[in-house]
């Protein structure tokens, strides 16, 4: 199976999205299709052996719309696509200007009839029915041409959509007025004053076009995050080829190229530093505010900014394989996905237009039979057709999802889809892996003491001897001692070691400058007959703090002791505190021994701990919490914790945005900072609040608006909703929903809720 994302053209309402979805779903070989009206995208899962891109595009074309593959990051939109969009915008603006100018004239001319008051300042010729007919006709059939085209396409599909309602409503007003203009005697014979509603048809069309213009502008802002991310990419790279520096377009960079980056420049692509040191601002990709030090062997991410020094790096990922490209692709897919909460709106939208048409017919029949007044029946029927707005329902969820996922990307939070974004707000238990999540995942020396009065009590000399031996070991604690020696200024290069031996579970030993150096556990030292009584108190204190300990002996005499620990991340305690204030149960899940786990848990404020859990048992612990009736999120590195991440309702990967981390989780925190979890949940809650507000507004608008337009208040108040007001309300209902969704762009993470 393959997944394809299409950019759609020609949609004017939520009904169009449903039509395209049905058309694609009916194509042979298509397994699943989801169309997002707000994002104007279709996500299609299909069998490549039974169908292809061209066949799917043809299905969309046959339905009366257009589709093209979603552009990869950095790809230039083809000239045809750009021209189509520019032409559509120019056409809409021209129609708005013409429709607006004519509508103003018609409104002024129709004021005496609408108000029942003679207005001396308005010349009598503006009241002329034939003049109003001439002015209205181009608005009806040129400015409103898109509505007729849309209605005809829907009719050919044996369906109806938003265009159908607008075309029927404005046509009813126009042709009723045309009849009154040509045959005024028909009304006079019934004792009625002939009346026309040309201004209603013209103004409604103009207002709807104006609403569509504002809606398109607002919807364009929902994709601002994508454009900003794409704009981060450097345009050129300074590549070293044949010993010379050459500036080339970024598209021409190849894997393996050595690239020079100077202070203040953007890093063009992903790679590994091979020469030089610097600090790099990675905030635009990871959300980290502080620059990160880079030296040979460190990875750099394309689009980040080099701050202080010059360095060279070798390109390892280019084009669509870079971290930035993956982020853009993930955000695009997330913005095009559907949240479960949208299903209700989709079901309502699918039935909306037929129900509205039935209500309009019933309204006409009831008022005409009840009152015997054709004008009253016509006004209420037109009002019902005009005020109904399925677009607000169709936009309520996707626009909020688009802004929410984009805002997440700005904060270094990659959300796989709308379902993950929605589920995150329901989390009740948050399970944290210890190593690499709460802690740095890298042991460091935290304590170092020497035995005074011995032959080798000089701290630097001892560290030099110890580091020389430990350099030959692959154990993580050995690496910690070597790094500590370097940080303390142990002279480089380290001396050679002979007779090196690693004793499993005990320690290492070797000969350095004709001296036997042994580093290991106190138990091993006791077995060797090496006495360490003077250091026992320190060793016991360190062990009580869950630190690993090692003794350093030279020529059979203990000279020093080392305490090593996997230190907590600076943000761990504050993040756990914030999560608990948000009402979440925070649980630690680790394979470490219980004493170490509980010591770490006390330090960060976690009360429930699952310790000494094997990797294959972690998923069972998640299931245990779920059986308690809780919605569970698992936070891990996205690789070792894969079974537990998969079992959890939401898997959150702490990582650096690598392929594996992104693929293994529902949410990825690029920076590895635990405060990102707090931000992700706050963002989810804010997005769901926003969606509910939009859905409430859309449902209430239609629930109240349609009955009022149908004249439900007329028997009690004698008041009818003017179709012009109905048109204005309909035109701006969608704009209101999108504008409310755009408020999410102001989202700022809080330290706690």
XYZ file of C-alpha atoms in Angstrom:
753
model
C 0.000 0.000 0.000
C 1.120 3.556 -0.707
C -0.107 6.889 0.600
C -0.541 9.943 -1.607
C -1.385 13.508 -0.628
C -3.107 15.660 -3.247
C -3.599 19.402 -3.372
C -7.183 20.053 -4.503
C -8.641 22.876 -6.599
C -12.172 24.057 -7.181
C -13.718 23.306 -3.775
C -16.166 25.963 -2.623
C -17.845 24.289 0.335
C -17.759 21.287 2.647
C -20.129 19.471 0.291
C -17.438 19.632 -2.404
C -15.044 17.867 -0.036
C -17.587 15.086 0.497
C -18.108 14.751 -3.274
C -14.372 14.451 -3.954
C -13.991 11.944 -1.140
C -16.740 9.791 -2.606
C -15.290 10.055 -6.127
C -11.799 8.987 -5.049
C -13.130 6.275 -2.762
C -15.039 4.793 -5.682
C -11.919 4.530 -7.866
C -10.572 0.947 -8.251
C -7.552 0.243 -6.048
C -8.261 3.010 -3.524
C -8.349 1.620 0.006
C -9.111 4.774 1.956
C -9.522 8.469 1.237
C -9.833 11.471 3.530
C -10.487 14.969 2.150
C -9.780 17.981 4.333
C -11.753 21.018 3.184
C -9.793 23.460 5.354
C -6.402 22.295 4.072
C -7.716 21.680 0.524
C -5.952 18.323 0.601
C -6.828 14.689 -0.001
C -4.902 11.869 1.664
C -5.295 8.684 -0.351
C -4.183 5.179 0.577
C -4.129 2.949 -2.502
C -2.819 -0.278 -4.025
C -0.170 0.715 -6.628
C -0.761 -2.538 -8.507
C -4.381 -1.579 -9.185
C -4.243 2.180 -9.660
C -1.859 5.133 -9.930
C -1.643 8.903 -9.499
C -3.070 9.638 -12.950
C -6.144 7.462 -12.368
C -6.842 9.102 -9.010
C -6.412 12.570 -10.518
C -8.812 11.606 -13.293
C -11.418 10.563 -10.723
C -11.158 14.041 -9.187
C -11.365 15.671 -12.633
C -14.444 13.628 -13.529
C -16.072 14.909 -10.341
C -15.527 18.466 -11.597
C -12.447 19.476 -9.607
C -8.664 19.546 -9.986
C -5.874 17.733 -8.125
C -2.092 17.678 -8.167
C 0.481 15.948 -5.931
C 1.412 17.957 -2.861
C 4.736 19.619 -3.545
C 7.807 18.423 -1.673
C 9.521 21.014 0.477
C 11.657 23.289 -1.619
C 9.938 22.316 -4.857
C 8.732 25.225 -6.936
C 5.032 25.337 -7.757
C 4.734 24.919 -11.515
C 3.925 27.972 -13.665
C 0.499 26.639 -14.660
C -0.548 26.212 -11.019
C 0.672 29.701 -10.136
C -1.123 31.259 -13.079
C -4.371 29.465 -12.222
C -4.255 30.796 -8.661
C -3.386 34.343 -9.761
C -6.103 34.324 -12.417
C -8.690 33.098 -9.907
C -7.744 35.845 -7.479
C -7.870 38.545 -10.175
C -11.244 37.260 -11.387
C -12.675 37.285 -7.869
C -11.487 40.851 -7.240
C -12.934 42.081 -10.562
C -16.296 40.494 -9.776
C -16.237 41.982 -6.291
C -15.638 45.475 -7.661
C -18.365 45.201 -10.306
C -20.820 43.500 -7.952
C -20.085 45.965 -5.166
C -20.584 49.053 -7.337
C -23.866 47.774 -8.815
C -25.109 46.578 -5.423
C -24.629 50.042 -3.913
C -26.674 51.610 -6.724
C -29.412 48.978 -6.394
C -29.481 49.330 -2.612
C -29.954 53.085 -2.868
C -32.655 52.627 -5.500
C -34.466 50.002 -3.463
C -34.444 51.857 -0.124
C -37.894 53.486 -0.597
C -39.505 50.106 -1.309
C -37.629 48.319 1.508
C -38.393 51.007 4.106
C -41.795 52.126 2.806
C -40.614 55.744 3.133
C -40.237 58.245 0.309
C -36.686 59.589 0.235
C -36.524 62.839 -1.802
C -32.751 62.666 -2.315
C -33.040 59.409 -4.270
C -33.894 60.147 -7.913
C -37.011 58.430 -9.238
C -35.243 56.783 -12.193
C -33.295 54.598 -9.722
C -36.640 52.956 -8.838
C -37.200 51.878 -12.415
C -37.654 48.096 -12.601
C -36.130 47.851 -16.080
C -32.996 49.754 -15.046
C -32.587 47.482 -12.019
C -33.006 44.459 -14.290
C -30.238 45.704 -16.604
C -27.902 46.400 -13.660
C -28.606 43.096 -11.870
C -28.248 40.758 -14.843
C -24.407 40.919 -15.125
C -24.099 40.448 -11.359
C -26.453 37.464 -11.434
C -24.913 35.657 -14.384
C -21.294 36.894 -14.501
C -20.394 37.584 -10.878
C -22.489 34.589 -9.825
C -21.290 32.323 -12.638
C -19.200 30.162 -10.274
C -22.310 29.306 -8.257
C -24.185 28.173 -11.363
C -21.207 26.117 -12.515
C -20.900 24.499 -9.107
C -24.624 23.780 -8.975
C -24.531 22.237 -12.468
C -21.601 19.989 -11.520
C -23.484 18.870 -8.432
C -26.628 18.257 -10.490
C -24.662 16.043 -12.910
C -23.470 14.033 -9.917
C -27.092 13.824 -8.722
C -26.218 15.757 -5.598
C -26.503 19.277 -4.211
C -24.069 21.534 -2.414
C -23.530 25.083 -1.210
C -23.524 26.380 -4.789
C -26.951 24.809 -5.300
C -28.416 26.743 -2.382
C -26.928 30.059 -3.512
C -27.909 29.551 -7.148
C -31.485 28.586 -6.226
C -31.895 31.395 -3.687
C -30.575 34.244 -5.845
C -32.294 32.878 -8.973
C -35.613 32.788 -7.120
C -35.223 36.479 -6.193
C -34.036 37.420 -9.702
C -36.682 35.556 -11.712
C -39.498 36.573 -9.355
C -38.416 40.180 -9.928
C -38.143 39.567 -13.691
C -41.713 38.244 -13.736
C -42.910 41.281 -11.772
C -41.079 43.569 -14.221
C -42.558 41.969 -17.359
C -46.039 41.161 -15.997
C -46.911 43.761 -13.327
C -50.586 43.343 -14.228
C -50.576 39.845 -12.740
C -50.009 41.316 -9.273
C -52.323 44.313 -9.784
C -55.152 41.936 -10.740
C -54.740 40.264 -7.306
C -54.770 43.594 -5.491
C -50.999 43.466 -4.858
C -48.385 46.117 -5.486
C -45.711 44.739 -7.871
C -42.387 44.454 -6.037
C -38.911 43.471 -7.188
C -35.946 42.086 -5.273
C -33.115 42.670 -7.720
C -31.021 44.265 -4.997
C -31.441 41.094 -2.918
C -29.990 38.861 -5.631
C -27.123 41.246 -6.447
C -26.168 42.101 -2.874
C -26.339 38.475 -1.711
C -24.003 37.362 -4.523
C -21.614 40.227 -3.772
C -21.613 39.553 -0.040
C -20.953 35.852 -0.558
C -18.077 36.650 -2.918
C -16.735 39.100 -0.318
C -17.029 36.450 2.376
C -15.239 33.950 0.137
C -12.462 36.491 -0.466
C -11.918 37.065 3.267
C -12.252 33.347 3.975
C -9.557 32.495 1.414
C -7.260 35.125 2.891
C -7.829 33.829 6.411
C -7.423 30.195 5.371
C -4.132 31.164 3.744
C -2.901 32.269 7.154
C -3.631 28.819 8.625
C -0.779 27.467 6.487
C 1.640 30.133 7.702
C 3.620 27.554 9.699
C 4.377 25.550 6.536
C 5.497 28.633 4.635
C 7.668 29.772 7.530
C 9.296 26.350 7.813
C 9.941 26.212 4.076
C 11.369 29.721 4.211
C 13.994 28.594 6.728
C 15.923 26.631 4.130
C 19.132 28.197 2.807
C 19.147 28.976 -0.906
C 22.852 28.278 -1.561
C 25.750 26.298 -0.085
C 29.497 26.997 -0.077
C 30.929 23.633 -1.152
C 34.611 22.748 -1.249
C 35.352 21.009 -4.548
C 38.818 20.306 -5.891
C 40.253 22.421 -3.100
C 38.203 25.518 -3.992
C 35.169 27.129 -2.364
C 32.205 27.214 -4.751
C 28.762 28.717 -4.074
C 26.082 26.474 -5.591
C 22.262 26.254 -5.354
C 21.182 24.008 -2.504
C 19.493 21.663 -5.008
C 22.938 20.773 -6.400
C 24.454 19.689 -3.067
C 25.314 15.986 -3.005
C 25.724 13.549 -0.122
C 29.412 13.530 0.859
C 30.083 17.150 -0.120
C 32.184 19.117 2.376
C 30.501 22.448 3.082
C 31.976 25.544 4.740
C 29.727 27.564 7.043
C 30.737 30.992 8.346
C 29.355 32.905 11.355
C 25.800 34.124 10.843
C 25.087 31.814 7.914
C 22.374 29.168 7.657
C 23.485 25.555 7.557
C 22.282 24.356 4.121
C 21.664 20.628 4.732
C 22.098 17.972 7.433
C 25.568 16.602 8.085
C 28.450 15.940 10.470
C 31.095 18.445 11.532
C 34.553 17.439 10.269
C 36.607 20.522 11.106
C 36.250 23.534 13.385
C 34.019 24.389 16.356
C 31.116 26.757 16.791
C 27.760 27.258 18.465
C 24.579 26.770 16.473
C 21.146 28.285 17.063
C 18.724 25.377 16.542
C 15.653 27.183 17.919
C 13.870 27.363 14.577
C 13.865 23.574 14.266
C 14.058 22.232 17.835
C 12.534 25.071 19.863
C 15.687 25.248 22.019
C 16.496 28.865 22.893
C 20.179 28.394 23.802
C 22.820 27.844 21.085
C 24.343 24.341 20.997
C 28.098 23.774 20.874
C 29.307 21.867 17.805
C 32.663 20.177 17.287
C 34.020 17.437 15.009
C 31.750 14.378 15.121
C 28.612 16.341 16.063
C 25.560 16.404 13.812
C 24.187 19.650 12.411
C 20.672 20.257 11.093
C 19.906 22.111 7.897
C 18.258 25.568 8.246
C 19.774 26.201 11.691
C 22.043 29.235 12.114
C 25.774 29.176 12.798
C 26.521 31.726 15.523
C 30.180 32.109 16.471
C 32.879 30.236 14.531
C 33.481 28.810 11.073
C 33.404 25.058 10.515
C 33.246 22.460 7.800
C 30.774 19.617 7.705
C 30.084 16.682 5.428
C 26.587 16.500 3.957
C 24.734 13.345 5.035
C 21.096 14.133 4.120
C 19.875 16.383 1.333
C 16.573 17.388 -0.273
C 13.540 15.527 0.998
C 15.662 13.470 3.435
C 16.708 16.394 5.646
C 15.198 16.854 9.094
C 13.520 20.098 7.975
C 11.944 18.385 4.950
C 10.662 15.586 7.172
C 9.183 18.137 9.562
C 7.454 19.990 6.718
C 6.111 16.725 5.287
C 4.855 15.604 8.694
C 3.133 18.933 9.369
C 1.537 18.859 5.905
C 0.208 15.358 6.532
C -1.028 16.304 10.001
C -2.774 19.408 8.666
C -4.495 17.317 6.023
C -5.700 14.656 8.464
C -9.089 14.459 10.158
C -9.759 14.484 13.875
C -12.365 12.045 15.249
C -14.421 15.006 16.450
C -14.871 15.985 12.784
C -16.905 12.871 11.989
C -20.072 14.371 13.477
C -19.666 17.514 11.388
C -19.033 15.405 8.276
C -22.206 13.378 8.845
C -24.252 16.555 9.320
C -22.681 18.186 6.258
C -23.516 15.167 4.090
C -27.225 15.580 4.885
C -27.225 19.347 5.167
C -28.077 20.580 1.660
C -30.926 18.095 0.956
C -32.456 18.917 4.351
C -32.205 22.670 3.709
C -33.834 22.295 0.297
C -36.651 20.290 1.875
C -37.113 23.007 4.517
C -37.153 25.693 1.791
C -39.858 23.860 -0.172
C -41.892 23.294 2.992
C -41.507 26.988 3.882
C -42.838 28.075 0.493
C -45.773 25.663 0.593
C -46.769 26.541 4.164
C -46.628 30.328 3.727
C -48.300 30.337 0.320
C -51.150 28.097 1.493
C -51.415 29.693 4.934
C -51.231 33.346 3.944
C -51.988 33.168 0.219
C -49.125 35.639 -0.200
C -46.677 34.759 -2.979
C -44.269 37.556 -2.000
C -44.080 36.373 1.622
C -43.558 32.769 0.530
C -40.823 33.834 -1.856
C -38.941 35.985 0.684
C -38.912 33.278 3.356
C -37.897 30.587 0.867
C -35.023 32.678 -0.468
C -33.974 33.490 3.102
C -33.781 29.793 4.019
C -31.721 28.949 0.933
C -29.363 31.870 1.443
C -28.712 31.712 5.193
C -27.860 28.005 5.318
C -24.114 27.468 5.551
C -22.502 24.025 5.591
C -19.104 25.665 5.040
C -18.897 26.753 8.670
C -19.383 23.132 9.736
C -16.816 21.910 7.230
C -14.215 24.453 8.362
C -14.770 24.191 12.118
C -12.337 21.338 12.760
C -9.714 21.348 9.967
C -8.784 25.009 10.328
C -8.104 24.583 14.054
C -6.105 21.410 13.372
C -4.041 23.203 10.725
C -3.153 26.070 13.040
C -2.603 23.755 16.041
C -0.212 21.386 14.271
C 1.627 24.320 12.738
C 1.983 25.952 16.145
C 3.316 22.660 17.493
C 6.017 22.606 14.818
C 7.035 26.134 15.804
C 7.610 24.840 19.351
C 9.609 21.778 18.275
C 6.616 19.422 18.644
C 5.830 17.166 15.684
C 2.273 15.805 15.757
C 1.621 12.840 13.462
C -2.048 13.647 12.832
C -5.266 15.235 13.983
C -6.256 12.111 15.936
C -3.081 12.341 18.030
C -3.696 16.036 18.628
C -7.226 15.318 19.826
C -6.337 12.311 21.997
C -3.551 14.222 23.782
C -6.052 16.412 25.621
C -7.634 13.309 27.214
C -4.406 11.925 28.738
C -4.816 10.882 32.378
C -1.586 8.963 33.065
C 1.797 9.952 31.685
C 4.473 7.246 31.826
C 8.081 8.440 31.661
C 11.066 6.299 30.815
C 14.011 7.187 33.084
C 17.189 6.932 31.041
C 17.332 9.538 28.297
C 13.937 10.966 29.194
C 14.101 12.139 32.801
C 17.896 11.870 32.772
C 20.483 12.889 30.197
C 21.078 9.235 29.312
C 24.827 9.728 29.579
C 26.723 8.820 32.792
C 28.998 11.565 34.127
C 31.440 11.760 37.007
C 29.779 13.641 39.846
C 32.271 12.930 42.662
C 36.031 12.378 42.747
C 38.249 12.155 45.869
C 41.829 11.042 46.425
C 43.502 9.472 49.440
C 45.854 12.069 50.840
C 49.384 11.062 51.750
C 49.709 8.304 49.145
C 52.369 8.319 46.486
C 49.937 9.267 43.702
C 47.453 11.555 45.440
C 47.895 14.294 42.794
C 44.373 14.451 41.255
C 45.388 15.237 37.662
C 48.137 12.603 37.542
C 45.764 9.966 38.897
C 43.069 10.918 36.414
C 45.607 10.646 33.611
C 46.512 7.102 34.655
C 42.864 6.093 35.095
C 41.784 7.601 31.770
C 44.622 5.843 29.951
C 43.289 2.460 31.146
C 39.582 3.243 30.783
C 40.105 4.480 27.225
C 40.464 0.834 26.216
C 37.080 -0.148 27.707
C 33.686 0.095 25.947
C 31.732 0.387 29.205
C 29.640 3.606 29.577
C 31.202 4.289 32.996
C 34.645 4.111 31.426
C 33.665 6.772 28.902
C 32.471 8.964 31.779
C 35.872 8.746 33.504
C 37.737 9.547 30.259
C 35.501 12.587 29.608
C 35.955 13.788 33.186
C 39.747 13.502 32.894
C 39.675 15.626 29.742
C 37.480 18.238 31.404
C 39.921 18.472 34.329
C 42.863 19.127 32.032
C 44.536 15.711 32.042
C 47.468 16.041 29.642
C 46.910 14.735 26.118
C 47.779 12.426 24.524
C 47.252 9.792 27.201
C 50.087 7.307 27.807
C 50.054 3.842 26.257
C 48.660 0.882 28.200
C 49.961 -2.676 28.132
C 48.450 -5.890 29.507
C 44.956 -4.393 29.445
C 42.246 -6.666 30.825
C 38.520 -6.151 31.402
C 37.103 -8.289 34.226
C 33.320 -8.641 33.587
C 31.189 -7.217 36.387
C 34.248 -6.104 38.358
C 36.482 -3.610 36.547
C 39.523 -3.110 34.346
C 43.284 -3.166 34.802
C 46.422 -2.425 32.811
C 50.040 -1.328 33.050
C 50.847 2.355 32.529
C 54.469 3.540 32.734
C 55.415 0.274 34.496
C 52.677 0.755 37.105
C 49.685 -1.547 37.570
C 46.466 0.495 37.505
C 43.225 -1.186 38.584
C 39.777 0.450 38.481
C 36.654 -1.321 39.696
C 34.121 -2.121 42.401
C 34.915 -2.189 46.111
C 34.003 -5.882 46.126
C 36.642 -6.591 43.479
C 39.217 -4.618 45.434
C 38.408 -6.698 48.516
C 38.874 -9.875 46.480
C 42.287 -8.575 45.387
C 43.189 -7.867 49.005
C 43.330 -4.141 48.456
C 42.064 -2.279 51.525
C 39.898 0.875 51.047
C 38.714 1.582 54.587
C 39.346 5.347 54.405
C 36.924 5.738 51.502
C 34.078 3.491 52.677
C 31.980 6.346 54.146
C 32.073 8.248 50.853
C 31.228 5.116 48.873
C 28.197 4.396 51.087
C 26.903 7.976 50.754
C 27.224 7.880 46.975
C 25.503 4.487 46.749
C 22.620 5.805 48.869
C 22.217 8.554 46.253
C 21.957 5.884 43.529
C 25.394 6.576 42.104
C 27.717 3.967 40.652
C 31.108 3.886 42.399
C 34.594 2.828 41.371
C 37.915 2.675 43.190
C 41.248 3.502 41.567
C 44.267 1.506 42.798
C 47.898 1.911 41.741
C 50.406 -0.885 42.462
C 47.993 -2.567 44.861
C 47.088 0.535 46.874
C 43.782 2.461 46.670
C 44.472 6.035 45.580
C 41.032 7.476 44.745
C 37.296 6.891 44.403
C 34.886 8.018 41.699
C 31.097 8.531 41.892
C 29.215 8.316 38.588
C 25.565 9.080 37.869
C 23.176 9.640 34.995
C 22.207 13.209 35.849
C 18.692 14.568 35.651
C 17.774 16.923 32.843
C 17.452 20.470 34.119
C 13.804 20.583 33.046
C 12.679 17.254 34.542
C 11.566 18.389 37.995
C 9.732 21.501 36.769
C 8.054 19.531 33.952
C 6.810 16.826 36.336
C 5.499 19.507 38.697
C 3.643 21.219 35.830
C 2.183 17.924 34.615
C 0.867 17.083 38.080
C -0.684 20.562 38.368
C -2.478 19.820 35.103
C -4.141 16.877 36.854
C -2.073 14.085 35.308
C -0.754 11.033 37.114
C 2.980 10.840 36.380
C 4.554 7.366 36.443
C 8.192 6.286 36.039
C 8.940 3.114 34.081
C 12.530 1.833 34.099
C 14.691 -1.247 33.975
C 16.989 0.133 36.691
C 17.039 -1.282 40.214
C 14.355 -0.064 42.570
C 16.714 1.893 44.840
C 18.049 3.991 41.959
C 14.596 4.462 40.439
C 13.010 5.588 43.696
C 15.855 8.014 44.397
C 15.337 9.657 40.993
C 11.549 9.631 41.491
C 11.872 11.428 44.841
C 14.108 14.035 43.275
C 11.613 14.938 40.533
C 8.401 14.416 42.505
C 7.092 11.183 40.961
C 5.096 8.998 43.357
C 4.403 5.857 41.310
C 7.367 3.826 40.031
C 7.663 0.634 37.972
C 11.279 -0.477 38.420
C 13.365 -3.456 37.245
C 11.081 -3.851 34.220
C 12.537 -5.631 31.197
C 11.975 -4.011 27.763
C 9.553 -6.779 26.785
C 7.527 -6.129 29.972
C 7.079 -2.381 29.488
C 4.067 -2.776 27.203
C 2.400 -4.937 29.885
C 2.787 -2.119 32.429
C 1.128 0.292 29.989
C -1.704 -2.209 29.500
C -2.056 -2.489 33.287
C -2.669 1.259 33.543
C -5.150 1.116 30.664
C -7.035 -1.647 32.431
C -7.459 0.792 35.303
C -9.570 2.830 32.873
C -6.967 5.489 32.096
C -5.933 7.176 28.858
C -2.173 6.592 28.881
C 0.699 8.392 27.174
C 4.151 6.809 27.080
C 7.238 8.984 26.785
C 10.441 7.300 25.594
C 13.248 7.483 23.069
C 11.139 6.108 20.216
C 13.432 3.122 19.625
C 14.050 1.000 22.746
C 10.569 1.717 24.047
C 8.763 0.957 20.772
C 6.424 -1.766 22.169
C 5.334 0.461 25.053
C 4.924 3.468 22.729
C 2.730 1.360 20.451
C 0.614 0.044 23.343
C -0.031 3.496 24.798
C -2.937 5.624 23.613
C -0.354 8.265 22.717
C 3.341 7.567 22.129
C 5.618 10.559 22.694
C 9.219 10.263 21.497
C 11.989 12.306 23.064
C 14.643 12.647 20.400
C 16.483 14.771 17.900
C 14.034 14.412 15.048
C 15.644 11.346 13.483
C 13.743 9.156 11.032
C 13.200 6.412 13.604
C 12.000 8.747 16.351
C 9.524 10.493 14.054
C 8.141 7.212 12.675
C 7.851 5.451 16.046
C 5.585 7.890 17.828
C 2.379 9.901 17.657
C 4.168 13.002 18.917
C 7.898 13.745 18.678
C 9.659 16.339 20.839
C 12.652 17.302 18.728
C 14.601 19.110 21.428
C 14.355 16.349 24.045
C 13.227 18.895 26.645
C 10.493 17.500 28.905
C 8.716 20.857 29.004
C 7.712 19.990 25.441
C 5.298 17.411 26.889
C 3.616 20.150 28.924
C 3.430 22.354 25.839
C 2.029 19.516 23.690
C -0.799 18.782 26.129
C -1.575 22.485 26.617
C -1.668 22.920 22.829
C -3.965 19.911 22.459
C -6.348 21.288 25.074
C -6.329 24.743 23.471
C -6.998 23.263 20.016
C -9.892 21.106 21.195
C -11.413 24.103 23.007
C -11.131 26.055 19.779
C -12.729 23.248 17.726
C -15.629 22.991 20.157
C -16.171 26.744 19.975
C -16.213 26.551 16.171
C -18.620 23.604 16.091
C -20.887 25.264 18.648
C -20.984 28.460 16.600
C -21.608 26.579 13.340
C -24.395 24.420 14.780
C -26.058 27.289 16.649
C -25.814 29.570 13.614
C -27.685 27.116 11.401
C -30.044 25.883 14.146
C -31.242 29.434 14.860
C -30.695 31.060 11.479
C -32.731 28.696 9.304
C -35.952 28.849 11.412
C -35.714 32.644 11.648
C -35.257 32.897 7.871
C -38.242 30.573 7.437
C -40.367 33.177 9.255
C -40.918 31.449 12.594
C -41.069 34.862 14.316
C -43.489 36.434 11.804
C -46.754 35.303 13.470
C -45.631 36.852 16.788
C -43.717 39.963 15.712
C -44.672 40.563 12.079
C -40.923 40.604 11.362
C -39.210 38.776 8.505
C -35.488 38.312 7.981
C -34.414 40.301 4.939
C -32.629 37.982 2.475
C -29.829 40.556 2.240
C -29.152 40.177 5.969
C -29.354 36.402 5.546
C -26.753 36.599 2.775
C -24.442 38.740 4.891
C -24.766 36.341 7.828
C -24.044 33.334 5.629
C -21.088 35.003 3.936
C -19.364 35.844 7.191
C -20.188 32.706 9.188
C -17.269 30.853 7.592
C -15.006 33.871 8.053
C -15.887 33.906 11.756
C -14.996 30.229 12.172
C -11.648 30.621 10.417
C -10.874 33.815 12.341
C -11.563 32.038 15.622
C -9.230 29.214 14.575
C -6.523 31.776 13.816
C -6.569 32.833 17.472
C -4.539 29.674 18.110
C -1.606 31.413 16.449
C -1.367 33.464 19.645
C -0.918 30.298 21.733
C 1.950 30.576 24.214
C 2.993 27.658 26.454
C 2.593 28.251 30.184
C 4.804 26.952 32.957
C 1.745 25.176 34.353
C -2.046 25.298 34.100
